[in-house]
XYZ file of C-alpha atoms in Angstrom:
441
model
C 62.865 135.329 210.695
C 60.964 135.672 207.955
C 60.503 134.006 205.130
C 61.052 135.668 201.952
C 61.945 134.562 198.212
C 63.686 137.539 196.202
C 61.944 138.646 192.845
C 63.860 137.861 189.860
C 62.292 140.798 188.124
C 62.847 143.508 190.944
C 64.881 142.645 193.509
C 68.660 141.846 191.541
C 71.168 143.797 192.956
C 69.850 144.193 196.598
C 71.363 143.479 198.763
C 68.352 141.221 200.232
C 68.275 139.394 203.266
C 65.818 137.673 206.639
C 64.670 134.334 205.132
C 64.365 131.067 206.887
C 64.881 127.260 205.486
C 61.498 125.732 206.604
C 61.763 121.942 205.852
C 58.628 121.848 204.388
C 58.993 121.959 200.876
C 57.440 124.448 199.658
C 57.085 125.747 195.883
C 57.627 129.738 196.793
C 58.331 131.712 199.447
C 56.379 135.018 200.570
C 58.010 138.110 199.667
C 60.065 140.637 202.008
C 63.153 142.599 200.604
C 65.593 144.449 203.167
C 68.634 146.459 202.249
C 70.932 144.959 203.911
C 75.614 145.866 203.900
C 76.260 142.535 205.454
C 74.784 139.336 205.276
C 76.320 136.039 207.032
C 75.005 132.966 205.133
C 74.808 129.396 206.873
C 74.680 126.001 205.855
C 75.135 122.034 206.726
C 77.458 122.133 204.328
C 80.491 123.944 202.462
C 82.957 122.871 199.607
C 86.586 124.253 200.174
C 87.574 123.925 197.034
C 91.700 124.557 197.506
C 91.946 121.841 200.068
C 89.894 119.587 197.983
C 87.308 119.541 201.767
C 83.754 120.033 203.039
C 83.332 121.988 205.980
C 80.395 121.316 208.743
C 77.956 123.199 209.709
C 79.771 126.259 208.240
C 79.281 130.560 207.611
C 80.105 133.058 204.888
C 80.377 136.531 206.346
C 79.501 139.037 203.306
C 80.420 142.759 203.553
C 79.023 144.528 200.510
C 80.142 142.242 197.294
C 83.334 141.009 199.187
C 83.173 137.693 201.205
C 84.951 138.779 204.991
C 85.190 135.795 206.511
C 84.326 131.792 205.474
C 84.517 128.680 207.734
C 83.211 126.554 210.874
C 79.931 128.399 212.238
C 81.733 128.385 215.454
C 84.993 129.383 214.611
C 84.108 132.756 213.545
C 83.188 136.107 215.213
C 79.602 136.266 213.668
C 78.224 140.491 213.535
C 75.202 140.352 215.440
C 73.509 142.883 213.363
C 74.304 141.424 210.097
C 70.998 139.694 207.807
C 70.954 136.223 208.141
C 70.303 133.327 205.871
C 69.689 130.629 207.051
C 69.811 127.300 204.336
C 69.972 123.970 206.584
C 70.401 120.989 204.375
C 72.152 122.733 201.578
C 75.771 122.881 200.211
C 77.881 126.119 199.911
C 79.986 126.708 196.432
C 81.559 129.458 194.521
C 79.695 130.932 192.673
C 80.193 128.371 188.750
C 82.069 128.628 185.561
C 81.619 127.736 182.342
C 84.442 128.157 180.213
C 82.480 127.697 176.774
C 79.227 128.844 175.743
C 77.655 131.182 173.122
C 74.637 133.161 175.213
C 73.789 134.361 171.946
C 73.853 131.226 170.477
C 70.011 129.157 170.409
C 70.242 125.437 170.581
C 66.837 125.474 168.277
C 68.520 127.239 165.514
C 71.576 125.312 164.105
C 72.887 124.850 160.033
C 71.099 126.881 157.865
C 68.563 128.076 160.434
C 71.088 130.409 161.870
C 71.247 132.522 158.152
C 67.882 133.976 159.415
C 69.190 135.350 162.528
C 69.997 138.928 162.688
C 72.630 140.441 165.221
C 70.214 141.948 166.830
C 67.649 139.185 167.333
C 70.996 137.785 168.339
C 72.178 140.041 171.053
C 68.641 139.795 172.393
C 67.886 136.491 172.985
C 70.984 136.761 174.557
C 69.381 138.541 177.365
C 67.212 135.444 177.675
C 70.327 133.231 178.055
C 72.180 135.149 180.567
C 69.316 134.779 182.790
C 68.996 131.849 182.860
C 72.645 130.838 183.144
C 72.659 132.888 186.154
C 69.991 131.069 187.480
C 71.453 128.036 186.927
C 74.832 129.141 189.250
C 76.902 130.226 186.785
C 78.570 133.395 187.733
C 80.886 133.480 185.524
C 81.232 132.957 181.792
C 83.908 132.579 179.288
C 82.102 133.115 176.230
C 83.525 131.728 173.551
C 82.940 133.146 170.197
C 79.936 136.012 168.828
C 79.248 137.726 165.547
C 79.704 141.440 165.386
C 80.238 141.503 168.920
C 77.606 140.719 170.170
C 78.659 139.090 173.508
C 80.317 142.621 174.245
C 77.281 144.345 174.010
C 75.708 141.751 176.392
C 78.966 141.975 178.352
C 78.185 145.446 178.559
C 74.878 145.529 179.462
C 75.368 143.372 182.170
C 78.196 145.282 184.064
C 75.843 148.571 183.581
C 73.077 146.930 185.941
C 71.054 147.135 182.754
C 69.758 142.968 182.413
C 70.767 140.350 185.124
C 73.842 138.271 184.056
C 77.015 136.612 184.566
C 80.265 138.049 184.984
C 81.289 137.754 180.921
C 85.118 137.290 179.735
C 84.284 137.902 175.667
C 86.188 136.812 172.621
C 84.013 138.647 170.086
C 83.779 136.883 166.353
C 86.117 133.553 166.654
C 89.193 133.533 164.270
C 89.567 130.484 161.776
C 90.920 130.185 157.913
C 89.100 130.652 154.970
C 86.891 127.678 154.949
C 87.179 126.477 158.107
C 85.485 125.864 161.283
C 85.353 129.241 162.133
C 83.857 130.223 158.636
C 80.219 130.629 156.926
C 80.449 127.770 154.165
C 76.954 127.584 153.983
C 76.129 129.606 150.889
C 77.630 129.331 147.841
C 80.344 130.892 145.618
C 78.422 134.037 144.253
C 77.247 135.443 147.786
C 81.132 135.295 148.300
C 80.080 135.272 152.196
C 83.201 134.669 155.147
C 82.718 134.904 158.641
C 84.301 137.935 160.065
C 86.967 135.993 162.061
C 88.632 135.098 158.895
C 92.083 135.666 158.882
C 94.690 133.477 157.100
C 99.136 133.693 156.960
C 100.293 135.252 160.262
C 100.161 139.108 160.091
C 96.557 138.845 158.712
C 95.771 137.218 161.878
C 97.970 139.200 164.921
C 95.804 142.148 162.700
C 92.400 140.429 163.118
C 93.412 139.802 167.062
C 94.139 143.470 167.223
C 90.916 144.123 165.830
C 88.982 142.060 168.052
C 91.100 143.605 171.124
C 89.920 147.147 169.524
C 85.686 145.996 169.363
C 86.351 144.701 172.995
C 86.950 141.048 173.153
C 88.596 140.045 176.950
C 89.894 136.770 175.130
C 90.978 135.312 171.851
C 89.474 132.498 170.571
C 90.222 130.754 166.937
C 89.792 127.409 165.598
C 92.790 125.304 164.897
C 90.887 121.904 162.835
C 87.710 121.695 161.593
C 84.606 120.658 163.263
C 81.257 118.534 163.474
C 78.870 121.633 163.159
C 80.681 123.479 159.993
C 79.783 122.294 156.725
C 82.756 120.740 154.892
C 85.107 120.474 157.433
C 87.095 117.654 158.451
C 86.820 117.689 162.270
C 90.703 115.882 162.873
C 92.055 118.116 159.718
C 94.341 120.946 161.222
C 93.802 124.260 159.742
C 95.972 126.993 161.599
C 99.604 126.178 160.734
C 102.469 126.590 163.783
C 103.107 129.544 162.267
C 99.869 131.457 161.927
C 99.077 129.587 165.682
C 102.442 131.494 167.428
C 101.855 134.688 165.638
C 98.123 135.091 167.027
C 99.035 133.807 170.041
C 101.871 135.941 170.889
C 99.524 138.912 169.567
C 97.057 138.206 172.230
C 99.474 137.583 175.021
C 101.725 140.791 174.686
C 98.056 142.590 174.664
C 97.530 140.707 178.198
C 94.509 137.977 177.083
C 94.379 134.184 177.411
C 93.750 132.102 174.265
C 91.158 129.529 173.463
C 91.493 127.483 170.887
C 88.668 124.629 169.333
C 90.617 121.724 168.657
C 89.360 118.189 167.637
C 92.082 116.776 165.800
C 95.024 116.056 167.535
C 98.013 117.622 164.928
C 96.496 121.076 165.261
C 96.173 119.980 169.301
C 99.673 119.579 169.216
C 100.767 122.730 167.660
C 97.611 124.533 169.918
C 99.608 123.738 173.170
C 103.053 124.445 171.770
C 102.086 127.983 170.170
C 101.418 129.087 173.571
C 97.144 128.581 174.182
C 95.981 128.721 177.642
C 93.459 126.518 176.581
C 92.513 124.154 174.517
C 88.836 123.478 174.039
C 86.574 119.963 172.696
C 89.707 117.733 172.866
C 88.105 114.677 170.663
C 90.584 113.207 169.532
C 93.953 112.799 171.632
C 97.256 110.505 171.821
C 99.948 110.102 174.788
C 102.099 112.973 173.583
C 99.064 115.929 173.298
C 98.908 114.314 176.734
C 102.064 115.067 178.186
C 102.114 118.339 175.983
C 99.378 119.538 177.938
C 100.894 118.737 181.339
C 104.123 120.180 180.408
C 102.862 123.354 179.265
C 100.239 123.556 181.941
C 97.507 123.692 179.093
C 94.270 123.196 179.839
C 91.622 121.110 178.432
C 87.934 122.068 178.465
C 85.747 119.240 177.203
C 82.405 119.085 176.383
C 81.231 115.501 177.047
C 77.405 116.564 177.476
C 76.547 117.950 174.462
C 76.490 115.235 172.559
C 73.319 113.869 173.783
C 72.167 116.086 172.604
C 73.401 116.686 168.925
C 72.371 113.116 169.009
C 68.817 113.133 169.906
C 67.681 116.458 169.228
C 70.186 117.722 167.155
C 67.551 116.773 163.417
C 64.901 118.666 164.727
C 67.248 122.073 165.056
C 68.350 121.931 161.800
C 71.778 120.205 162.887
C 73.400 118.757 158.695
C 73.264 115.424 158.574
C 76.851 115.811 157.640
C 77.655 117.286 161.431
C 75.657 113.928 162.933
C 77.437 112.027 161.147
C 80.742 113.562 162.775
C 78.955 113.601 166.063
C 78.413 110.378 165.637
C 82.138 109.339 165.028
C 83.701 111.686 167.685
C 81.577 112.163 170.790
C 82.284 107.873 172.276
C 86.203 109.103 171.529
C 86.019 112.361 173.259
C 84.696 110.958 176.508
C 87.439 107.795 176.717
C 89.841 110.872 176.109
C 88.311 112.908 178.663
C 89.127 109.694 180.896
C 92.830 109.419 179.727
C 93.725 112.887 180.521
C 91.691 113.120 184.582
C 93.813 110.260 184.864
C 97.366 112.092 184.073
C 96.400 114.615 185.330
C 96.023 117.624 182.768
C 94.774 120.769 184.191
C 90.695 120.439 183.459
C 88.266 123.403 183.335
C 84.080 123.146 182.846
C 83.051 123.345 179.265
C 79.340 122.879 178.236
C 79.483 124.835 174.903
C 75.871 126.059 175.936
C 74.065 127.221 172.332
C 74.712 124.083 170.952
C 72.560 122.760 173.782
C 69.980 124.739 175.515
C 71.069 127.690 177.969
C 70.522 126.568 182.018
C 70.898 122.775 181.035
C 75.010 123.437 181.743
C 75.066 121.806 185.448
C 73.760 118.726 182.789
C 77.577 117.858 182.413
C 78.991 117.820 186.389
C 77.574 113.828 186.612
C 79.059 113.123 182.922
C 82.129 114.677 184.488
C 82.010 112.330 187.189
C 80.663 108.949 185.134
C 83.848 109.003 182.671
C 86.679 109.776 185.344
C 86.671 113.019 187.898
C 85.647 112.577 191.274
C 82.700 114.138 192.605
C 84.848 117.500 194.024
C 87.423 117.506 190.935
C 84.512 118.013 188.626
C 83.371 121.182 190.872
C 86.630 122.419 191.417
C 86.941 122.268 187.438
C 84.226 124.871 187.720
C 85.812 127.122 190.469
C 89.093 127.180 191.211
C 90.358 126.054 187.975
C 88.405 127.685 185.655
C 89.353 130.955 188.178
C 92.929 130.528 187.227
C 92.770 129.661 183.692
C 91.568 133.270 183.932
C 93.800 134.940 185.520
C 91.226 135.901 188.282
C 91.978 133.286 190.919
C 92.742 136.353 193.337
C 88.837 137.528 192.981
C 87.084 134.125 191.839
C 86.983 130.482 192.187
C 86.658 129.991 195.675
C 84.544 131.329 199.175
C 88.240 132.656 200.474
C 88.528 135.698 202.769
C 88.861 138.744 200.454
C 87.056 137.262 197.177
C 84.301 138.789 195.378
C 80.917 136.890 196.312
C 79.972 134.435 194.268
C 78.323 131.829 196.291
C 76.035 128.926 194.772
C 73.947 126.864 197.244
C 72.179 123.562 196.285
C 70.284 121.226 198.395
C 71.639 118.003 200.358
C 75.238 116.801 199.644
C 76.102 117.098 195.351
C 78.923 115.036 196.642
C 77.068 111.239 197.148
C 74.929 113.206 193.855
C 76.225 114.750 191.143
C 72.707 115.321 189.662
C 72.315 117.771 192.637
C 73.838 120.259 190.768
C 70.984 120.729 188.576
C 69.448 122.086 191.255
C 70.795 124.932 192.119
C 67.957 126.927 194.759
C 70.551 129.572 195.900
C 72.794 132.486 193.547
C 74.704 135.248 194.579
C 76.249 137.203 192.183
C 78.819 140.302 193.755
C 77.335 140.551 197.159
C 73.544 140.487 195.504
C 70.968 137.854 196.229
C 69.406 136.673 192.618
C 67.804 133.490 193.606
C 66.556 132.038 196.570
C 63.976 128.952 196.303
C 63.301 126.947 199.779
C 65.171 124.055 200.098
């Protein structure tokens, strides 16, 4: 069996194939691409995220873009004429899912630097970030806010096969109150500038939801409280009233879209849950009632507990305002403490990194922090797979390695359940049945 490495620039989308796992570590492998309808992947272990267990000496059969069988290799009827990909001492798992990214945002451009970025430039930047995100193992993302529907354009280009990238669920412009976190507060009055998602009052927010859907949004995002990276907002202060939130959520749900809300402050978190949001982002300032409400309503928490390290370490150089740095110093530690409380209480949790605030492709760095602050390694992987698929209402096709699911599959060397830093070293990525990354294990 010939060793091979897929040339990402030219081989994305092929059903590629023959590749062996030589024990000798090498930087790259020779290239021989073969188109095949059926591929058999084997590895020393595979993670069953539904049951929270590891299957040893595992195999997955992929026919076109569908998983047709998975489990212990010696229990499966493996087709003899299939292309075999033996990954050796590696762990297979479902394609990873990040529920909070901003692919058209650049981590090196914050604060006033973002005023220089045009919509065409942001879209082109998103092309680079989409590839980086996919190669990091994230085959599905939820892009929760982008100006000018740049994320819709990016999604359409990926779906058309024009560029490589993850499967995208997109929000378009985030909705928010005048002067709030989702408004642009950097310019003085005479410029009369407002972000395009600004909406005040129940009927105006309904109209903005309808507008976002018209132009391609597949999820709705709004800002319930102030934020860290916005000028002139208080992190804990509620922005939308409960009445406005109910109107917004009802309108989105009428059209079959899920709703995510940015919410750091306790009252905003609780009113958003009461209004029926599907997920709360950041969730920095919690109390027991908020946790109880989340459990009662089945609301998901998406808590970006790695990003504080980038904001405080690199943020000033990237243009983050001193006001924002001070806010992060106050809420970062509290957010991590409340992450542990939510996990211990059994709140539904998904993986949300806020990549775009920090560099795209570094998304997996959050896994180790999720374990440090209260999750088991299995819970962290479930948050980025089956839990995220359930939040998106896509669990019938995504999120696990079950028969009948789309073939989104990744692999890392060794056993990540023993060392979560291995999640930062994804060597094999298959999206929708196509191998898009394959390195020597």
